[in-house]
PDB file of C-alpha atoms in Angstrom:
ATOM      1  CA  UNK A  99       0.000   0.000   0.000  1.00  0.00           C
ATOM      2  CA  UNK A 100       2.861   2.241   0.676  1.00  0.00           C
ATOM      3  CA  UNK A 101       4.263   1.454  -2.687  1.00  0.00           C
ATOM      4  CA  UNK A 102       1.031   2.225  -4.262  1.00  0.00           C
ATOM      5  CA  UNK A 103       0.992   5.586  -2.197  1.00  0.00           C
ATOM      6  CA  UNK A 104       4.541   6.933  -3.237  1.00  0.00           C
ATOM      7  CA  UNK A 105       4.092   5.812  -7.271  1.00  0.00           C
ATOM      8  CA  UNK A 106       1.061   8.234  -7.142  1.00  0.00           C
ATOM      9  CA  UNK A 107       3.231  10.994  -5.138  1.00  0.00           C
ATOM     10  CA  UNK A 108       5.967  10.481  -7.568  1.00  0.00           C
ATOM     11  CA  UNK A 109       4.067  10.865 -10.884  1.00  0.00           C
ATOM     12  CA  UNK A 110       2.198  13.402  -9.703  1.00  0.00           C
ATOM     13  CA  UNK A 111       5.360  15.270  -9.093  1.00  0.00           C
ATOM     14  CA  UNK A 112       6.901  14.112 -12.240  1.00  0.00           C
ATOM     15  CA  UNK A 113       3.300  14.504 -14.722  1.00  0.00           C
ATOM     16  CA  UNK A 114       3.293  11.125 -15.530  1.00  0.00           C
ATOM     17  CA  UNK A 115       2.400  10.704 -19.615  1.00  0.00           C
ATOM     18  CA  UNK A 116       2.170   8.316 -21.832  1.00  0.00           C
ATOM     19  CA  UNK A 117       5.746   7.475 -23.931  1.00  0.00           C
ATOM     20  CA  UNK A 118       6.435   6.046 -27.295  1.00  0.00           C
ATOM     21  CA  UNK A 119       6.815   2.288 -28.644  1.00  0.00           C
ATOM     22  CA  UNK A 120       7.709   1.763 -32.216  1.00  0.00           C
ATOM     23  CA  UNK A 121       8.008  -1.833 -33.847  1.00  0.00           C
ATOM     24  CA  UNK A 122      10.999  -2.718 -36.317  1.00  0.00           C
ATOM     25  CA  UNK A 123      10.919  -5.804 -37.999  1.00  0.00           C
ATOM     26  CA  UNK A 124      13.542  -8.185 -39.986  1.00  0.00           C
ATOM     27  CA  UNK A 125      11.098  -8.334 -43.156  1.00  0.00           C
ATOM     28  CA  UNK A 126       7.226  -7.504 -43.670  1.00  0.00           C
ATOM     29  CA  UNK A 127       6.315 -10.924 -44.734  1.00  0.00           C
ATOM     30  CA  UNK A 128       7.242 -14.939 -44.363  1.00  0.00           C
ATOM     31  CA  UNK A 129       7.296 -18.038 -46.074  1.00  0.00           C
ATOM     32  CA  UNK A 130       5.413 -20.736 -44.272  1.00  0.00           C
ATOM     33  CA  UNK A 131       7.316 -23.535 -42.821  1.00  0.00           C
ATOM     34  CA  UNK A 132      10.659 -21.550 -43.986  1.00  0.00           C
ATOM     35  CA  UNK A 133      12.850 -20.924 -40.734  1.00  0.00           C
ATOM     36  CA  UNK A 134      15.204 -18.936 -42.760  1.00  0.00           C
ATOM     37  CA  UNK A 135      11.939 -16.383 -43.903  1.00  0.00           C
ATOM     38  CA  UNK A 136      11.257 -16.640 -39.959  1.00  0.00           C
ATOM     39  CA  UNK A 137      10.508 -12.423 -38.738  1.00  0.00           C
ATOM     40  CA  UNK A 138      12.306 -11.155 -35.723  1.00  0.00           C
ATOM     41  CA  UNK A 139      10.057  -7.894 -34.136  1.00  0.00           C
ATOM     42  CA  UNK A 140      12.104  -5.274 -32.002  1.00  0.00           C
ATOM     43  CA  UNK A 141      10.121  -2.941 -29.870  1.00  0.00           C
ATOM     44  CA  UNK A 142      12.130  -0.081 -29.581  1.00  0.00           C
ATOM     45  CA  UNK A 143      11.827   3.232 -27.433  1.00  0.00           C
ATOM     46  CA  UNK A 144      14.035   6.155 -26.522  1.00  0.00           C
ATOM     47  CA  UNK A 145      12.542   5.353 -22.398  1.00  0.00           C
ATOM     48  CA  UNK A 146      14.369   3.367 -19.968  1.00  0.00           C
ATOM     49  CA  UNK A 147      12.368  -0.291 -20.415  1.00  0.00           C
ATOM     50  CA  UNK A 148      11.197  -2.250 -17.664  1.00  0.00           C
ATOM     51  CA  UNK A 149       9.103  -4.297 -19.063  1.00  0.00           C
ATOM     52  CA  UNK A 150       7.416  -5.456 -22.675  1.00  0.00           C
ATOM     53  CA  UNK A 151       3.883  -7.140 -23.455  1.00  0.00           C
ATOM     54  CA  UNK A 152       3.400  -8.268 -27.160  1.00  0.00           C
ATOM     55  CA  UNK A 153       0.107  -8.567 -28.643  1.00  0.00           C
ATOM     56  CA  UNK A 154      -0.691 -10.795 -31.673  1.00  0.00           C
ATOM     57  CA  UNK A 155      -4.155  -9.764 -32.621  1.00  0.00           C
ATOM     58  CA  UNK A 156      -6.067  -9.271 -29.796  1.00  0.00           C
ATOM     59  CA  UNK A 157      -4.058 -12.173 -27.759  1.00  0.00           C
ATOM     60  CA  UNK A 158      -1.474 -10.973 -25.332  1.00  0.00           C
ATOM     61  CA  UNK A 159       1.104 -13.342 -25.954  1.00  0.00           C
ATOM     62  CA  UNK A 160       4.032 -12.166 -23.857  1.00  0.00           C
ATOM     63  CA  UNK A 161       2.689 -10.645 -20.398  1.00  0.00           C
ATOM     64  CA  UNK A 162       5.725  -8.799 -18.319  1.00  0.00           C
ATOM     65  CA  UNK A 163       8.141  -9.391 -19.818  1.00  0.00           C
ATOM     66  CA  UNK A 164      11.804  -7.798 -20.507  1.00  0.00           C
ATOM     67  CA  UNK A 165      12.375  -9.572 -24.089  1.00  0.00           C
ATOM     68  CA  UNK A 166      12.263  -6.784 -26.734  1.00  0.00           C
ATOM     69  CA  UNK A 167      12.449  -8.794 -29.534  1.00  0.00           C
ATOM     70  CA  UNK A 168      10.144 -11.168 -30.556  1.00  0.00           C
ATOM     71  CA  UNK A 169      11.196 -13.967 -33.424  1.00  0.00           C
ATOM     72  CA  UNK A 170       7.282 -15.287 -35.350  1.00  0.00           C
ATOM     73  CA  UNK A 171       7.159 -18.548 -35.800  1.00  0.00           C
ATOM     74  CA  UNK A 172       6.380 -19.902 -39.593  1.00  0.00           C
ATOM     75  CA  UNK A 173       3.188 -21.187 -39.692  1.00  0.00           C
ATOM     76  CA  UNK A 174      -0.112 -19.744 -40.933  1.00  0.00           C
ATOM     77  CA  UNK A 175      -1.254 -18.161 -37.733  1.00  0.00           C
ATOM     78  CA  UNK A 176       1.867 -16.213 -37.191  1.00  0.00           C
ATOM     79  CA  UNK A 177       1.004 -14.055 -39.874  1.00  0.00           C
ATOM     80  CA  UNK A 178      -1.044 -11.484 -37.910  1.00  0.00           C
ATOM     81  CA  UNK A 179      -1.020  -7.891 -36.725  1.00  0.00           C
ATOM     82  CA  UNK A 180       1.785  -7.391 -33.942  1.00  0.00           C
ATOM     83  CA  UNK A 181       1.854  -4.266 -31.093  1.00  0.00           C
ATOM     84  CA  UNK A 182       3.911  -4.010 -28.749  1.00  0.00           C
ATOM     85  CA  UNK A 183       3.387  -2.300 -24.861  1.00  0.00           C
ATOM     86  CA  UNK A 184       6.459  -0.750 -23.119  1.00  0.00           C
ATOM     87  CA  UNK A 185       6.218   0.496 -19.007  1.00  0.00           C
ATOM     88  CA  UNK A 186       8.675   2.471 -17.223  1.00  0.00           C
ATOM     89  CA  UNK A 187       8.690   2.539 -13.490  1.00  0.00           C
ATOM     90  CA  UNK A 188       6.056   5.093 -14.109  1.00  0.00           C
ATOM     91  CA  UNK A 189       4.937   5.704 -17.531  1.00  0.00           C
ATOM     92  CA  UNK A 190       3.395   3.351 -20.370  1.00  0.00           C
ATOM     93  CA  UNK A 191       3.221   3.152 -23.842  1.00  0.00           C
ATOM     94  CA  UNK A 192       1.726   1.180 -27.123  1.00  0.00           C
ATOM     95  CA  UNK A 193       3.089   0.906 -30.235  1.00  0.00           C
ATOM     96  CA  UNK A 194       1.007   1.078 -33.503  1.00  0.00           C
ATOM     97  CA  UNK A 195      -0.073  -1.553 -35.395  1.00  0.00           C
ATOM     98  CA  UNK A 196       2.369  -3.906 -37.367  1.00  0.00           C
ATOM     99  CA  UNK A 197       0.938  -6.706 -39.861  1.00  0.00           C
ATOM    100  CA  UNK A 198       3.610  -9.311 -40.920  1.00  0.00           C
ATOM    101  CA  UNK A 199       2.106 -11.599 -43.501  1.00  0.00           C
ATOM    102  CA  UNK A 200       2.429 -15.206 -43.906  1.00  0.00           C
ATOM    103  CA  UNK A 201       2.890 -16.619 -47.256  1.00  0.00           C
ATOM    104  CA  UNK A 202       3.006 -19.908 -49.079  1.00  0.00           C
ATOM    105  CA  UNK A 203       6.077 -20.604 -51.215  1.00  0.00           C
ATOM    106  CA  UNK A 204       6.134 -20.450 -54.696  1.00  0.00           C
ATOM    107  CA  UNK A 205       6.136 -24.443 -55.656  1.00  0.00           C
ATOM    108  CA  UNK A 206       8.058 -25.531 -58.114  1.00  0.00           C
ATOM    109  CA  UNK A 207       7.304 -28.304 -61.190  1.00  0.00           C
ATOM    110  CA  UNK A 208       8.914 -31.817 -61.556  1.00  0.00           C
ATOM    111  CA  UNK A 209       8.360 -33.587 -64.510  1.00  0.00           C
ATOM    112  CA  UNK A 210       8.706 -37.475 -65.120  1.00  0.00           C
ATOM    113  CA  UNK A 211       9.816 -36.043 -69.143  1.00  0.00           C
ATOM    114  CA  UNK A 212       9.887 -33.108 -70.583  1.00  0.00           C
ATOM    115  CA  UNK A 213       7.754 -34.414 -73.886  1.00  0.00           C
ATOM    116  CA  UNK A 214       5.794 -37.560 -74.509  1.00  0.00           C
ATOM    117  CA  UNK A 215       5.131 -39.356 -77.783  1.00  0.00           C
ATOM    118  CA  UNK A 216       1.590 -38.977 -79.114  1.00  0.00           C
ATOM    119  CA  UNK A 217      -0.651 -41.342 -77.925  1.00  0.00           C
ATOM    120  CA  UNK A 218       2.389 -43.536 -76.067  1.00  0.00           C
ATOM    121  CA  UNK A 219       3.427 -42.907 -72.467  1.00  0.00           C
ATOM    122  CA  UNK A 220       1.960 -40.419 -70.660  1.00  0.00           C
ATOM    123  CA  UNK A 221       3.737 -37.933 -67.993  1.00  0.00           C
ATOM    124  CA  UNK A 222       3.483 -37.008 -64.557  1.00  0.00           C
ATOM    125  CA  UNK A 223       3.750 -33.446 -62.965  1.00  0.00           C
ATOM    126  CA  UNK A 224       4.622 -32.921 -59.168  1.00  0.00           C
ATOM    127  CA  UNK A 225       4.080 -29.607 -57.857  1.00  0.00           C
ATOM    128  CA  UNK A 226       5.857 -28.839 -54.456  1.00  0.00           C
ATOM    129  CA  UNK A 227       6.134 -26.006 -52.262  1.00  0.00           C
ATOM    130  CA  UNK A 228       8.387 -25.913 -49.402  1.00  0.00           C
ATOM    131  CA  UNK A 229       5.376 -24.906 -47.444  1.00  0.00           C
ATOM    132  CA  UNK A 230       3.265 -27.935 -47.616  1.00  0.00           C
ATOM    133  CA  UNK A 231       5.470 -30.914 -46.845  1.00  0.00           C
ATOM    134  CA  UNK A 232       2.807 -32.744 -45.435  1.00  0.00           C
ATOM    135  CA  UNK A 233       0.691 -32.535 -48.893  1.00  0.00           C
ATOM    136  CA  UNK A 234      -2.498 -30.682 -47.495  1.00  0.00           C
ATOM    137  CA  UNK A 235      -2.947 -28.237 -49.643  1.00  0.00           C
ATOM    138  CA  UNK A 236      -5.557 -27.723 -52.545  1.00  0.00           C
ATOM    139  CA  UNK A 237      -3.440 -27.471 -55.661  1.00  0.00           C
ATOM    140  CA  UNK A 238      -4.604 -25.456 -59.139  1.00  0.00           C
ATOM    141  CA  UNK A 239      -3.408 -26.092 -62.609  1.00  0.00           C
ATOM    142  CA  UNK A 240      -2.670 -24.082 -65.434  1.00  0.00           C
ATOM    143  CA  UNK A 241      -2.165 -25.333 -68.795  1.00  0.00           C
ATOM    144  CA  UNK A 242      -0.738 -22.024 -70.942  1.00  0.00           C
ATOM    145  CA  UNK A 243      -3.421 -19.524 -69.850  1.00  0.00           C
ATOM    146  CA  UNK A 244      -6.129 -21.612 -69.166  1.00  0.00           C
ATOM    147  CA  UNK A 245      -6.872 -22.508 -65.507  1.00  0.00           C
ATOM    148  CA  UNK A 246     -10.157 -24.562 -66.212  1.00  0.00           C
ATOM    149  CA  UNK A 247      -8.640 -27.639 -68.394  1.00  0.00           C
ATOM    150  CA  UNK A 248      -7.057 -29.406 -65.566  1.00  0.00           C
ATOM    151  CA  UNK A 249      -9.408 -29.950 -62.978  1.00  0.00           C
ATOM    152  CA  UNK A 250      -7.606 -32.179 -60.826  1.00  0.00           C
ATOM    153  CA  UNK A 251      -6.461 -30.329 -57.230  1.00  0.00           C
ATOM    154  CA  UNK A 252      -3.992 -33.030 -56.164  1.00  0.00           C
ATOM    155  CA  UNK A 253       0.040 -32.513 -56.473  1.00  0.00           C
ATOM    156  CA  UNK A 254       0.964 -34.804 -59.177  1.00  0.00           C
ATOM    157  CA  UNK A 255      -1.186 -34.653 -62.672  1.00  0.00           C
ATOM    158  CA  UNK A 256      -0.857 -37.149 -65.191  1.00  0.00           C
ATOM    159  CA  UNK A 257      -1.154 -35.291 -68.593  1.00  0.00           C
ATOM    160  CA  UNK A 258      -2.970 -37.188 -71.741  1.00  0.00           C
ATOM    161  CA  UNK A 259      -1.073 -37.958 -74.620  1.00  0.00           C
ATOM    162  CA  UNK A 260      -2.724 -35.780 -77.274  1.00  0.00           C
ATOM    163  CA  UNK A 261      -1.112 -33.072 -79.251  1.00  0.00           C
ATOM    164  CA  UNK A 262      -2.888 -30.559 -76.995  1.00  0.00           C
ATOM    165  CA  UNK A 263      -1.328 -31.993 -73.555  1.00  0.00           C
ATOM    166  CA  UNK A 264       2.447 -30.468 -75.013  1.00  0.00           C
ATOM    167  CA  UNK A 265       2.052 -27.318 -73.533  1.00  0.00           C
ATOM    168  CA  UNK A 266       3.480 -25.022 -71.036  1.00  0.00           C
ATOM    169  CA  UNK A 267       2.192 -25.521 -67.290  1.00  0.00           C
ATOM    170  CA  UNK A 268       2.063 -24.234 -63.978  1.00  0.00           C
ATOM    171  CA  UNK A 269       0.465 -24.664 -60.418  1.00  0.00           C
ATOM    172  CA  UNK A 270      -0.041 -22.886 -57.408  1.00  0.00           C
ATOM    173  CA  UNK A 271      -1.186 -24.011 -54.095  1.00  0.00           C
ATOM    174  CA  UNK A 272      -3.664 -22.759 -51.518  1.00  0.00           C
ATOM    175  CA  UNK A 273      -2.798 -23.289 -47.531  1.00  0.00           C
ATOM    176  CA  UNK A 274      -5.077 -22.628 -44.416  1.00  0.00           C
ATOM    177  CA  UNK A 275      -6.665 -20.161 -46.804  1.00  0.00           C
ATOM    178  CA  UNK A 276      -3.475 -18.873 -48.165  1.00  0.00           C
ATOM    179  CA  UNK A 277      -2.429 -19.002 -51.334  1.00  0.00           C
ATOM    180  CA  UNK A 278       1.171 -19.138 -53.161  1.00  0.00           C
ATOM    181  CA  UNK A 279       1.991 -17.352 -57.156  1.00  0.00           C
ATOM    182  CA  UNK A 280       2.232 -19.465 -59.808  1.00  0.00           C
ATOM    183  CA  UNK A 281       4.832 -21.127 -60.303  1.00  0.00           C
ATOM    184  CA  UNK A 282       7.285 -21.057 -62.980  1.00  0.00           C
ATOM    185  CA  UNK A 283       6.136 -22.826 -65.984  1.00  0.00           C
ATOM    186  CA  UNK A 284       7.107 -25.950 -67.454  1.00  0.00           C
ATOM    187  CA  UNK A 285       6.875 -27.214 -71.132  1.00  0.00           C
ATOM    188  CA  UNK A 286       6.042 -30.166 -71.859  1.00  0.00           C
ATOM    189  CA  UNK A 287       6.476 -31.218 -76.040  1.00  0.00           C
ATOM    190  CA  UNK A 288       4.301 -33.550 -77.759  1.00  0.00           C
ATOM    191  CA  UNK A 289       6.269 -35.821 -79.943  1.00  0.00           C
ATOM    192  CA  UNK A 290       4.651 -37.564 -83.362  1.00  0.00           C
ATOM    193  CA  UNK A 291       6.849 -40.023 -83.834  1.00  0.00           C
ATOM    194  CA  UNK A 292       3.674 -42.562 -84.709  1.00  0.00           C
ATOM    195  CA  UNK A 293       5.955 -45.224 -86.745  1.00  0.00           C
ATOM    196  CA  UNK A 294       5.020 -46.522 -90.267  1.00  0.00           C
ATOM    197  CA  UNK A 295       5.686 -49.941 -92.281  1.00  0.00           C
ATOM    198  CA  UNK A 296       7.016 -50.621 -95.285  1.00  0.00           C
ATOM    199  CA  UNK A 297       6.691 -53.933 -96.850  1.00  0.00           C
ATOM    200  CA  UNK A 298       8.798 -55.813 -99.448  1.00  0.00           C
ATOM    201  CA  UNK A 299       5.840 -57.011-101.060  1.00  0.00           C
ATOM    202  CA  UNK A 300       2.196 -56.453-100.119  1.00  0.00           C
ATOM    203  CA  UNK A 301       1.115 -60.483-100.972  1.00  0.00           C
ATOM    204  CA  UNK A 302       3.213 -63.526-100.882  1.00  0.00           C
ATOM    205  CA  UNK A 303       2.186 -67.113-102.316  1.00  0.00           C
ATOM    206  CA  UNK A 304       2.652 -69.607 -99.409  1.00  0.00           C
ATOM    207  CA  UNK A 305       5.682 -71.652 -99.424  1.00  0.00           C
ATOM    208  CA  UNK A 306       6.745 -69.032-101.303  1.00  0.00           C
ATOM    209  CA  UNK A 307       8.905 -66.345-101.113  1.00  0.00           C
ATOM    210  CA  UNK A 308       9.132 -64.444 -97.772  1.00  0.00           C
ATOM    211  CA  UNK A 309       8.091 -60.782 -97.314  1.00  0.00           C
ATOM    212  CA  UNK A 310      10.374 -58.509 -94.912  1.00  0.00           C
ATOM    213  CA  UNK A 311       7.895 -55.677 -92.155  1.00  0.00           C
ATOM    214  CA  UNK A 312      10.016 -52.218 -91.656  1.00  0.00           C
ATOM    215  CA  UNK A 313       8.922 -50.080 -89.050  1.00  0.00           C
ATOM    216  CA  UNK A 314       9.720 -46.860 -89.248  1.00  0.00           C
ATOM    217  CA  UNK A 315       9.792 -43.844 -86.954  1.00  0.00           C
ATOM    218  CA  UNK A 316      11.556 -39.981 -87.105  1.00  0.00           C
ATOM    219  CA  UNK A 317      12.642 -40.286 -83.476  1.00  0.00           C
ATOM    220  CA  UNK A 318      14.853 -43.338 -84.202  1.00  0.00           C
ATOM    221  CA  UNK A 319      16.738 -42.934 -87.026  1.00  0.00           C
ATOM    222  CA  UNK A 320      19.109 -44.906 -86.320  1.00  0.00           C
ATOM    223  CA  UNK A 321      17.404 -47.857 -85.580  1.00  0.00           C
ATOM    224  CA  UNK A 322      18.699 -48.177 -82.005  1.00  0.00           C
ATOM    225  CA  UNK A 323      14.892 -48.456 -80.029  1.00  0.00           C
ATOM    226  CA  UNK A 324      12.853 -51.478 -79.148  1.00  0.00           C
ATOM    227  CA  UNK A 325       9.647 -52.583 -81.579  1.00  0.00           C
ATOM    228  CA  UNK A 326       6.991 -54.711 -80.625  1.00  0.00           C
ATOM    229  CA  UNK A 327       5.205 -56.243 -83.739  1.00  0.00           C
ATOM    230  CA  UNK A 328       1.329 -56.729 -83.392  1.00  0.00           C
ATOM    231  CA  UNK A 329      -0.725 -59.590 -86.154  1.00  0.00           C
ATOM    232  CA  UNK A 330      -3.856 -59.009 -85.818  1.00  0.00           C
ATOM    233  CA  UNK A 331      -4.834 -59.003 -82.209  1.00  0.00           C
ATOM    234  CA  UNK A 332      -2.307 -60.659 -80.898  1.00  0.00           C
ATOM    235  CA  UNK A 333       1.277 -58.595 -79.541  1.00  0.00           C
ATOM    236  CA  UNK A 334       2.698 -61.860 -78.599  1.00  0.00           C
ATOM    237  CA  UNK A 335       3.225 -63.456 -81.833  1.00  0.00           C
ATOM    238  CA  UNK A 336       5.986 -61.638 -83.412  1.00  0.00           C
ATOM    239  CA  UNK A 337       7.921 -60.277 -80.067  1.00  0.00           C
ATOM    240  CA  UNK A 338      11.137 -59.201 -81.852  1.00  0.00           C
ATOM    241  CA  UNK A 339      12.607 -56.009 -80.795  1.00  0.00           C
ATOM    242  CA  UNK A 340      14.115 -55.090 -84.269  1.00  0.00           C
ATOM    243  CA  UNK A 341      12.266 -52.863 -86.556  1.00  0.00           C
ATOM    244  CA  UNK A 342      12.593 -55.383 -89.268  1.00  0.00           C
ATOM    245  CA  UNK A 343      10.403 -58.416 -89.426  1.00  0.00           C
ATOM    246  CA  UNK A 344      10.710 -61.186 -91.624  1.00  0.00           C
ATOM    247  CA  UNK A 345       7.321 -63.327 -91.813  1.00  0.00           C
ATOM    248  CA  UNK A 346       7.054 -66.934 -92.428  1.00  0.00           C
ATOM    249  CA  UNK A 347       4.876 -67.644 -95.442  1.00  0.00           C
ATOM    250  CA  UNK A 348       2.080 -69.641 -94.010  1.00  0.00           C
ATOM    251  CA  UNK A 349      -1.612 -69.152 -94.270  1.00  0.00           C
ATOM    252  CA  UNK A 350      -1.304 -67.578 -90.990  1.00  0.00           C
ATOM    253  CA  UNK A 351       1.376 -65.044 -92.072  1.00  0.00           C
ATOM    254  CA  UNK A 352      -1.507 -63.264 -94.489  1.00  0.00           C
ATOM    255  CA  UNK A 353      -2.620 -60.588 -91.804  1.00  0.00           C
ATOM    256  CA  UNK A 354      -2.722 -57.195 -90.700  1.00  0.00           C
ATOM    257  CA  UNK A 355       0.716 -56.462 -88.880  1.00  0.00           C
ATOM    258  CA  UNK A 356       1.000 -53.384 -86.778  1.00  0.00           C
ATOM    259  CA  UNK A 357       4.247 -52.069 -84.965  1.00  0.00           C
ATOM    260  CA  UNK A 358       5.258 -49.434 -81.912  1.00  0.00           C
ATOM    261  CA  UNK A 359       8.678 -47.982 -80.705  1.00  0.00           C
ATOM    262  CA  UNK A 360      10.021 -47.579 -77.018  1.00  0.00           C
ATOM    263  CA  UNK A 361      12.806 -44.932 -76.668  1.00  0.00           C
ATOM    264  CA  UNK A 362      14.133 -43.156 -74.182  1.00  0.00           C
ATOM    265  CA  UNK A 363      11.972 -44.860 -71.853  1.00  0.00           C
ATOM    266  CA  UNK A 364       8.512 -44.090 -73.876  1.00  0.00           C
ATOM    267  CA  UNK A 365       6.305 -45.923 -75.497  1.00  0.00           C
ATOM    268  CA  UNK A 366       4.963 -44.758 -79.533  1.00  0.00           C
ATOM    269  CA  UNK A 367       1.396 -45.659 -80.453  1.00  0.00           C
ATOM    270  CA  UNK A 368       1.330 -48.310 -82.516  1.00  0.00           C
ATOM    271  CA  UNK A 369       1.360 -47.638 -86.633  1.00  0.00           C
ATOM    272  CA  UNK A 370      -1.461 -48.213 -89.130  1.00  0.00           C
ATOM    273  CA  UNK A 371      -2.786 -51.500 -90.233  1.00  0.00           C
ATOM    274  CA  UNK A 372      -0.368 -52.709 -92.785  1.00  0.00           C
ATOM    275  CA  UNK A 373      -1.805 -55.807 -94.266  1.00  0.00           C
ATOM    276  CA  UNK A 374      -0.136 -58.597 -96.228  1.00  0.00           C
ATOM    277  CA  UNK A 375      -2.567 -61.008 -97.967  1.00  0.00           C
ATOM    278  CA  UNK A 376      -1.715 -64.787 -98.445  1.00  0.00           C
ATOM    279  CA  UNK A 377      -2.217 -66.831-101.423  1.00  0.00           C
TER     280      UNK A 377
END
């Protein structure tokens, strides 16, 4: 009670006011889940301190406390509006409002190739952000400047393998309500290396003379991929991995023969219908 008593005699004699706060901080903004984006706050006044109470929104985080600088955590709620109160052995003080904001890192774009073959293998897209290790986000595609094609909001597309699939892409990601930029974009080419056959005759007489299959494509001209051969509706009748095949000249040899390349880990569509009639 005495205390109490000789505080009040003391500012009285002194005209106790108010005194200035001011808050400094590192950087207006952070990534979330980035400790090196992490925001350090310093309250700062020309008074002699005793003691500091932070505010985050309207929760007093810090209550009495001599710490003038306060380092934000990275996560979504830590992007707020800050104050900070200052006391003197008899004066006090409030800072004005600081927001820091809490962003979502701009993901980036994997691919599993950067083109496909028309109408062969198809490829996958990861988009990841820094932010959202755990994979909770909602994710949005764009393929060139159109954000409605893709409609999938998971972190890994698998693109079609039509001509309009080679494009250029890019995601973004929306966390606890937050949501990144786009991300850089990624193209993707579609390839038409659909192969064709050639035949060294288009009929044979059986027990006759043999005909030789070529199977051509423009993305191996050298010859160096693996074909599959197709009679009919059957792939494991002629299994060679050559683009040349040379049929036997039985009944069963008069069919229609198709073929497809793998390279470079993809897989072609398979040709036209070349057919090769027995007599």
């Amino acid at each position: 009670m005495l205390q109490c008593l000789l505080l009040f005699i003391c500012c009285l004699s002194i005209s106790c006011q108010d005194i200035t706060a001011a808050i400094t901080a590192s950087a207006e903004f952070f990534y979330i889940g980035d400790t090196a984006s992490a925001v350090t706050l310093t309250c700062t006044s020309s008074a002699d301190i005793i003691a500091y109470n932070w505010e985050r929104g309207n929760n007093k985080e810090f209550r009495w406390t001599r710490v003038k600088t306060l380092t934000l955590g990275v996560t979504a709620a830590d992007g707020a509006e800050f104050k900070c109160e200052i006391h003197t052995d008899f004066e006090s003080g409030i800072s004005a409002v600081l927001t820091i904001t809490a962003k979502v890192k701009t993901p980036v774009i994997t691919a599993s190739a950067d083109f496909f073959y028309i109408g062969g293998t198809a490829v996958t897209l990861t988009c990841t952000s820094s932010s959202d290790p755990d994979r909770t986000g909602t994710y949005q595609w764009k393929r060139n400047a159109d954000e409605g094609v893709i409609t999938d909001k998971t972190q890994k597309v698998t693109l079609g393998v039509t001509a309009n699939d080679g494009a250029e892409y890019a995601c973004k990601v929306t966390l606890k309500g937050i949501q990144s930029d786009y991300s850089a974009t990624t193209t993707i080419t579609a390839k038409d290396p659909t192969p064709a056959i050639t035949a060294s005759a288009r009929n044979f007489n059986i027990g006759g003379t043999a005909v030789t299959l070529t199977c051509t494509s423009s993305v191996d001209p050298d010859g160096t991929g693996n074909y599959q051969w197709k009679r009919g509706a059957d792939e494991d009748v002629a299994t060679k991995t050559v683009k040349t095949l040379t049929l036997g000249v039985t009944a069963a040899d008069g069919a229609e023969y198709k073929c497809r390349l793998t390279k470079d880990g993809l897989t072609t569509a398979y040709s036209a219908a070349y057919p090769i009639t027995a007599r």
